[in-house]
Short mmCIF file of C-alpha atoms in Angstrom, two decimals:
data_model
loop_
_atom_site.label_atom_id
_atom_site.label_comp_id
_atom_site.label_asym_id
_atom_site.label_seq_id
_atom_site.Cartn_x
_atom_site.Cartn_y
_atom_site.Cartn_z
CA MET A 1 11.13 7.65 -21.00
CA SER A 2 13.86 9.11 -18.67
CA ASN A 3 14.94 11.77 -16.29
CA THR A 4 16.55 15.31 -17.76
CA SER A 5 19.18 16.33 -16.08
CA SER A 6 19.19 18.26 -12.61
CA THR A 7 19.75 21.37 -14.75
CA SER A 8 16.49 21.24 -16.83
CA SER A 9 13.29 23.90 -15.90
CA THR A 10 10.89 22.06 -13.25
CA SER A 11 7.25 22.65 -12.30
CA THR A 12 5.69 21.95 -8.94
CA THR A 13 2.72 19.83 -8.93
CA SER A 14 0.42 18.71 -6.42
CA THR A 15 -3.08 17.07 -6.25
CA SER A 16 -4.97 15.76 -3.55
CA SER A 17 -5.21 12.28 -4.90
CA THR A 18 -1.58 11.73 -5.29
CA THR A 19 -0.29 9.79 -1.84
CA ILE A 20 1.95 7.62 -0.51
CA GLY A 21 0.43 4.42 -1.32
CA ALA A 22 2.74 1.94 0.42
CA ILE A 23 6.06 1.98 2.64
CA TYR A 24 8.29 -1.05 2.38
CA LEU A 25 11.41 -2.16 4.40
CA TYR A 26 14.08 -4.60 3.58
CA PRO A 27 16.18 -5.31 6.85
CA ILE A 28 18.06 -8.00 5.11
CA LYS A 29 19.01 -7.54 1.85
CA SER A 30 17.26 -9.67 -0.88
CA CYS A 31 15.03 -11.68 1.97
CA GLY A 32 11.44 -10.66 2.62
CA GLY A 33 10.46 -7.34 3.23
CA LEU A 34 8.11 -5.47 5.67
CA SER A 35 4.89 -3.10 4.98
CA LEU A 36 4.91 -0.20 7.24
CA PRO A 37 2.36 2.20 7.94
CA ARG A 38 4.88 4.79 8.71
CA ALA A 39 8.62 5.52 8.98
CA GLU A 40 11.38 7.90 9.56
CA ILE A 41 13.65 9.05 6.67
CA GLY A 42 17.68 9.39 7.22
CA PRO A 43 20.40 10.05 5.32
CA LEU A 44 20.36 6.32 4.51
CA GLY A 45 16.74 6.16 3.83
CA LEU A 46 15.00 3.63 5.62
CA ALA A 47 16.79 3.41 9.02
CA LEU A 48 17.27 -0.42 8.74
CA ASP A 49 16.65 -1.22 4.97
CA ARG A 50 19.22 -3.52 3.82
CA HIS A 51 21.01 -2.98 7.31
CA TRP A 52 22.15 -6.80 7.30
CA MET A 53 23.23 -9.04 4.33
CA LEU A 54 24.16 -12.64 3.40
CA VAL A 55 27.78 -13.31 1.81
CA ASN A 56 29.33 -16.21 1.30
CA ARG A 57 32.80 -17.56 2.15
CA GLN A 58 34.65 -15.06 -0.21
CA GLY A 59 32.43 -12.14 1.34
CA GLN A 60 30.58 -11.79 -1.96
CA PHE A 61 27.01 -10.82 -1.06
CA LEU A 62 24.19 -13.32 -1.64
CA SER A 63 21.04 -12.54 -3.50
CA GLN A 64 17.69 -14.04 -5.41
CA ARG A 65 19.62 -13.87 -8.70
CA THR A 66 21.18 -16.88 -7.68
CA HIS A 67 19.52 -18.41 -4.41
CA PRO A 68 15.83 -17.38 -4.95
CA GLN A 69 14.82 -19.38 -2.02
CA MET A 70 16.26 -16.28 -0.04
CA ALA A 71 12.73 -14.46 -0.77
CA CYS A 72 11.23 -17.20 2.00
CA ILE A 73 13.67 -15.68 4.70
CA THR A 74 11.20 -13.47 6.66
CA PRO A 75 12.36 -10.66 8.96
CA ALA A 76 10.20 -9.22 11.77
CA PHE A 77 11.09 -6.94 14.52
CA GLU A 78 9.80 -8.37 17.71
CA GLY A 79 10.35 -6.24 20.99
CA GLU A 80 14.06 -5.81 20.95
CA ALA A 81 14.85 -8.41 18.42
CA LEU A 82 14.91 -9.43 14.82
CA VAL A 83 13.12 -12.53 14.24
CA VAL A 84 13.83 -14.53 10.88
CA ARG A 85 12.07 -17.24 10.12
CA ALA A 86 11.79 -19.27 6.69
CA PRO A 87 9.92 -22.75 5.86
CA GLY A 88 11.52 -25.92 7.47
CA MET A 89 13.54 -23.82 9.73
CA PRO A 90 13.08 -22.84 13.62
CA ALA A 91 12.66 -19.17 14.52
CA LEU A 92 16.36 -17.48 14.45
CA GLU A 93 16.47 -14.39 17.34
CA LEU A 94 19.26 -11.54 16.82
CA ALA A 95 19.33 -8.47 18.48
CA ALA A 96 17.50 -5.55 16.30
CA ALA A 97 20.28 -3.53 17.46
CA GLY A 98 22.74 -5.52 16.18
CA GLN A 99 25.98 -7.31 17.30
CA ASP A 100 29.36 -6.06 16.95
CA GLY A 101 31.01 -8.59 16.03
CA ALA A 102 34.47 -9.07 14.27
CA THR A 103 35.23 -7.41 11.09
CA LEU A 104 34.51 -8.96 7.87
CA ALA A 105 35.56 -7.84 4.33
CA VAL A 106 32.62 -7.78 2.23
CA GLN A 107 31.78 -6.86 -1.64
CA VAL A 108 28.78 -5.18 -3.01
CA TRP A 109 28.56 -5.01 -6.69
CA ASP A 110 31.99 -2.64 -6.95
CA SER A 111 31.75 -1.56 -3.21
CA ARG A 112 34.36 -3.15 -0.99
CA LEU A 113 33.67 -2.58 2.64
CA GLU A 114 34.21 -3.83 6.38
CA ALA A 115 31.01 -5.27 7.83
CA LEU A 116 30.52 -6.65 10.98
CA ASP A 117 30.06 -10.61 11.43
CA GLN A 118 26.95 -11.28 13.28
CA GLY A 119 28.10 -14.74 15.00
CA GLU A 120 28.35 -18.12 14.75
CA GLN A 121 24.46 -18.99 15.21
CA ALA A 122 23.59 -16.87 12.56
CA ARG A 123 25.98 -18.47 10.36
CA ALA A 124 24.66 -21.87 11.13
CA TRP A 125 21.07 -20.92 10.61
CA PHE A 126 21.56 -19.60 7.26
CA SER A 127 23.98 -22.09 5.75
CA HIS A 128 21.67 -24.85 7.06
CA TYR A 129 18.87 -23.25 4.98
CA LEU A 130 20.83 -22.28 1.82
CA GLN A 131 22.62 -25.43 1.82
CA GLU A 132 26.12 -23.61 1.61
CA ASP A 133 28.34 -21.24 3.96
CA ALA A 134 26.36 -18.50 4.25
CA ARG A 135 27.58 -15.45 6.83
CA LEU A 136 25.03 -12.67 8.07
CA VAL A 137 26.46 -9.29 8.39
CA ARG A 138 25.56 -5.85 9.55
CA PHE A 139 26.27 -2.52 8.27
CA ASN A 140 29.16 -0.98 9.88
CA PRO A 141 28.33 2.37 11.24
CA ALA A 142 31.58 3.65 11.27
CA VAL A 143 31.99 2.98 7.39
CA THR A 144 30.50 5.43 4.77
CA ARG A 145 29.52 3.91 1.25
CA ALA A 146 28.64 6.52 -1.25
CA CYS A 147 26.55 6.76 -3.94
CA SER A 148 27.74 7.39 -7.48
CA THR A 149 28.09 11.07 -8.14
CA ARG A 150 27.85 10.23 -11.95
CA TRP A 151 23.91 10.11 -10.99
CA THR A 152 23.39 12.21 -7.73
CA GLY A 153 25.42 15.04 -9.09
CA ASP A 154 26.10 17.80 -6.48
CA HIS A 155 24.21 15.83 -4.01
CA ARG A 156 26.40 13.54 -2.01
CA ALA A 157 24.57 10.61 -0.95
CA THR A 158 25.45 7.44 0.82
CA THR A 159 23.82 4.02 1.56
CA GLN A 160 23.76 0.56 3.28
CA PHE A 161 23.79 -2.52 1.31
CA SER A 162 21.55 -1.59 -1.31
CA ASP A 163 22.68 -1.96 -4.84
CA GLY A 164 23.30 1.39 -4.98
CA TYR A 165 21.06 3.87 -3.79
CA PRO A 166 19.12 4.06 -0.30
CA LEU A 167 15.39 4.33 -1.73
CA LEU A 168 13.36 2.58 -4.89
CA VAL A 169 10.26 4.52 -5.48
CA ILE A 170 7.54 3.22 -8.16
CA GLY A 171 4.32 4.28 -9.21
CA GLN A 172 1.57 2.23 -8.56
CA ALA A 173 -0.02 3.26 -12.33
CA SER A 174 3.23 1.69 -13.62
CA LEU A 175 2.83 -1.60 -12.46
CA ASP A 176 -1.17 -1.71 -13.49
CA GLU A 177 -0.07 -0.63 -16.95
CA LEU A 178 2.42 -3.46 -17.03
CA ASN A 179 -0.23 -5.88 -15.78
CA ALA A 180 -2.51 -5.02 -18.51
CA ARG A 181 0.07 -6.03 -20.83
CA LEU A 182 0.98 -9.37 -19.00
CA ALA A 183 -3.13 -9.98 -18.99
CA ALA A 184 -3.51 -9.27 -22.26
CA LYS A 185 -1.05 -12.48 -23.44
CA GLY A 186 -2.52 -14.28 -21.05
CA ALA A 187 0.56 -14.30 -18.19
CA PRO A 188 -0.27 -13.70 -14.57
CA ILE A 189 -0.24 -10.47 -13.08
CA LEU A 190 2.09 -9.48 -10.31
CA PRO A 191 2.15 -7.89 -7.26
CA MET A 192 4.35 -4.95 -6.72
CA ASP A 193 6.63 -6.92 -4.14
CA ARG A 194 8.26 -8.54 -7.16
CA PHE A 195 9.80 -5.06 -7.78
CA ARG A 196 11.02 -4.61 -3.87
CA PRO A 197 10.23 -1.10 -3.64
CA ASN A 198 10.52 1.55 -0.61
CA LEU A 199 7.86 3.88 -1.66
CA VAL A 200 5.15 3.15 -3.93
CA ILE A 201 2.96 6.28 -4.96
CA ALA A 202 -0.55 6.40 -5.89
CA GLY A 203 -2.33 9.26 -8.21
CA TRP A 204 0.66 9.50 -11.01
CA GLU A 205 0.07 8.43 -14.42
CA ALA A 206 1.75 5.19 -15.48
CA TYR A 207 5.87 6.01 -15.59
CA GLU A 208 5.16 9.57 -14.64
CA GLU A 209 8.16 8.96 -11.70
CA ASP A 210 10.70 8.89 -15.22
CA PHE A 211 9.83 12.51 -15.57
CA ILE A 212 9.91 13.41 -12.06
CA ASP A 213 13.23 15.20 -10.44
CA THR A 214 12.22 16.15 -6.85
CA LEU A 215 9.62 14.37 -4.35
CA ARG A 216 8.25 16.69 -1.04
CA LEU A 217 6.43 14.34 1.67
CA GLY A 218 4.58 16.20 4.20
CA SER A 219 4.59 20.00 4.74
CA GLY A 220 6.40 22.49 6.81
CA GLU A 221 9.89 22.26 8.49
CA ASP A 222 9.41 18.29 9.17
CA ALA A 223 8.97 17.84 5.27
CA VAL A 224 11.37 15.10 3.65
CA ALA A 225 12.99 16.16 0.22
CA LEU A 226 13.89 12.99 -2.34
CA LYS A 227 15.90 13.63 -5.51
CA LEU A 228 15.07 10.76 -8.31
CA VAL A 229 18.48 10.54 -9.73
CA LYS A 230 18.53 6.84 -11.57
CA PRO A 231 16.52 4.67 -13.62
CA CYS A 232 16.27 1.14 -12.07
CA ALA A 233 17.53 -1.52 -14.62
CA ARG A 234 15.98 -4.64 -13.55
CA CYS A 235 17.51 -7.79 -13.19
CA PRO A 236 15.42 -11.58 -13.08
CA ILE A 237 14.48 -10.97 -9.27
CA PRO A 238 11.10 -9.97 -10.36
CA GLY A 239 10.32 -13.33 -11.93
CA VAL A 240 10.86 -14.87 -8.58
CA ASP A 241 7.58 -15.42 -6.28
CA GLN A 242 8.32 -13.46 -3.59
CA ARG A 243 5.94 -16.23 -1.23
CA THR A 244 7.26 -19.23 -3.05
CA GLY A 245 11.00 -18.77 -3.89
CA GLN A 246 10.21 -19.96 -7.13
CA ARG A 247 9.55 -19.17 -10.53
CA ASP A 248 6.42 -19.91 -12.73
CA PRO A 249 7.09 -22.69 -15.08
CA GLN A 250 4.79 -21.61 -17.83
CA TRP A 251 6.34 -17.72 -17.57
CA PRO A 252 9.67 -18.31 -16.09
CA ASP A 253 11.25 -15.18 -18.37
CA GLU A 254 8.25 -12.65 -17.18
CA PRO A 255 8.19 -9.78 -16.40
CA LEU A 256 11.27 -9.29 -18.53
CA ASP A 257 10.19 -10.29 -21.54
CA THR A 258 7.29 -7.79 -21.63
CA LEU A 259 9.32 -5.36 -20.37
CA ALA A 260 11.65 -5.80 -23.26
CA THR A 261 9.24 -4.59 -25.53
CA TYR A 262 9.04 -0.80 -24.44
CA ARG A 263 11.17 -0.42 -21.17
CA ALA A 264 14.93 -0.38 -22.56
CA ASN A 265 16.63 2.64 -21.82
CA ALA A 266 19.70 3.81 -23.26
CA ARG A 267 20.65 5.63 -20.42
CA VAL A 268 21.46 2.72 -18.28
CA GLY A 269 22.98 0.63 -21.42
CA GLY A 270 19.80 -0.58 -22.72
CA GLY A 271 18.34 -1.86 -19.48
CA LEU A 272 15.12 -3.00 -18.71
CA THR A 273 14.03 -0.06 -16.23
CA PHE A 274 11.12 0.23 -13.99
CA GLY A 275 11.28 2.52 -10.98
CA GLN A 276 13.18 5.22 -10.09
CA ASN A 277 16.41 5.31 -7.43
CA ALA A 278 16.20 8.24 -5.17
CA ILE A 279 18.16 10.05 -2.48
CA VAL A 280 17.39 12.39 0.52
CA ILE A 281 17.93 15.83 0.00
CA GLY A 282 16.01 17.41 2.85
CA GLY A 283 13.96 16.68 6.13
CA GLU A 284 16.31 14.14 7.53
CA GLY A 285 14.84 12.75 10.57
CA GLY A 286 11.25 13.36 9.30
CA VAL A 287 8.41 10.76 9.47
CA ILE A 288 6.46 9.31 6.06
CA GLU A 289 3.07 7.77 6.49
CA SER A 290 1.12 5.68 4.39
CA GLY A 291 -1.79 7.88 2.97
CA GLN A 292 0.31 11.23 2.98
CA PRO A 293 -0.04 13.66 0.37
CA VAL A 294 2.80 14.23 -2.18
CA GLN A 295 4.41 16.78 -4.02
CA TRP A 296 6.83 16.73 -6.89
CA GLU A 297 8.39 18.64 -9.58
CA LEU A 298 8.70 17.34 -13.27
CA ASN A 299 11.98 17.94 -15.12
CA PHE A 300 11.18 19.36 -18.71
#
């Protein structure tokens, strides 16, 4: 199952039962997420999504791939502050607008860029929790991090500290179908937070997002248009409980073991795909809301 190219014919579809089921924001890359009732969409997706990031002494990004306890770092916006909490730690209060500290060279996969260091208080807090030298950096608004045109085609898109694209879209029915497979083998079912989407769409059939070209959220001049550009190949992070930062000792390789039986995708080198990466192609500055109707165009 995969998207066809952008030159394929499309058909616009809309049903009253297809809606935005949930909206999630992840202020600090690979840390806890926030469920939002509504959000503004800009060229970078959700404005403060993956706007902060943790890096090691070499400037390499840190994630739950190697530090699963990052799942238990929970950020929250409280007034003008970004308040960060974690087990056994006092709350860390930072300016929600960020701190324009010294620039620091960082790396996110193949991207090398200059970020803004968020100071010694943050370094000490995160280093103590992770038990290694870790700095918090903020995305530098003077920097442009382009998405791969191999997947975006004629659309020029940018992102912050996400793995590669500003938004991740998953249909609720896809998780329901995966959970049915897990339950059939006796494995525990999984919540959607294991897959860290930005938008969950209710009302599609399982994996229908694989065949969708564009989404239209809202109506009129303020409607937001998204293009689904690349299947999301999954790493081991969905195996980490986002509340405990641990794997199930009885099922440490789920859900990848189950996904391996039917979700290998040749378009991404045989990766096990679940969800679609998306970019913003219209309606920047528009507001999306949970429960909002969704229109889409299917690829053929």
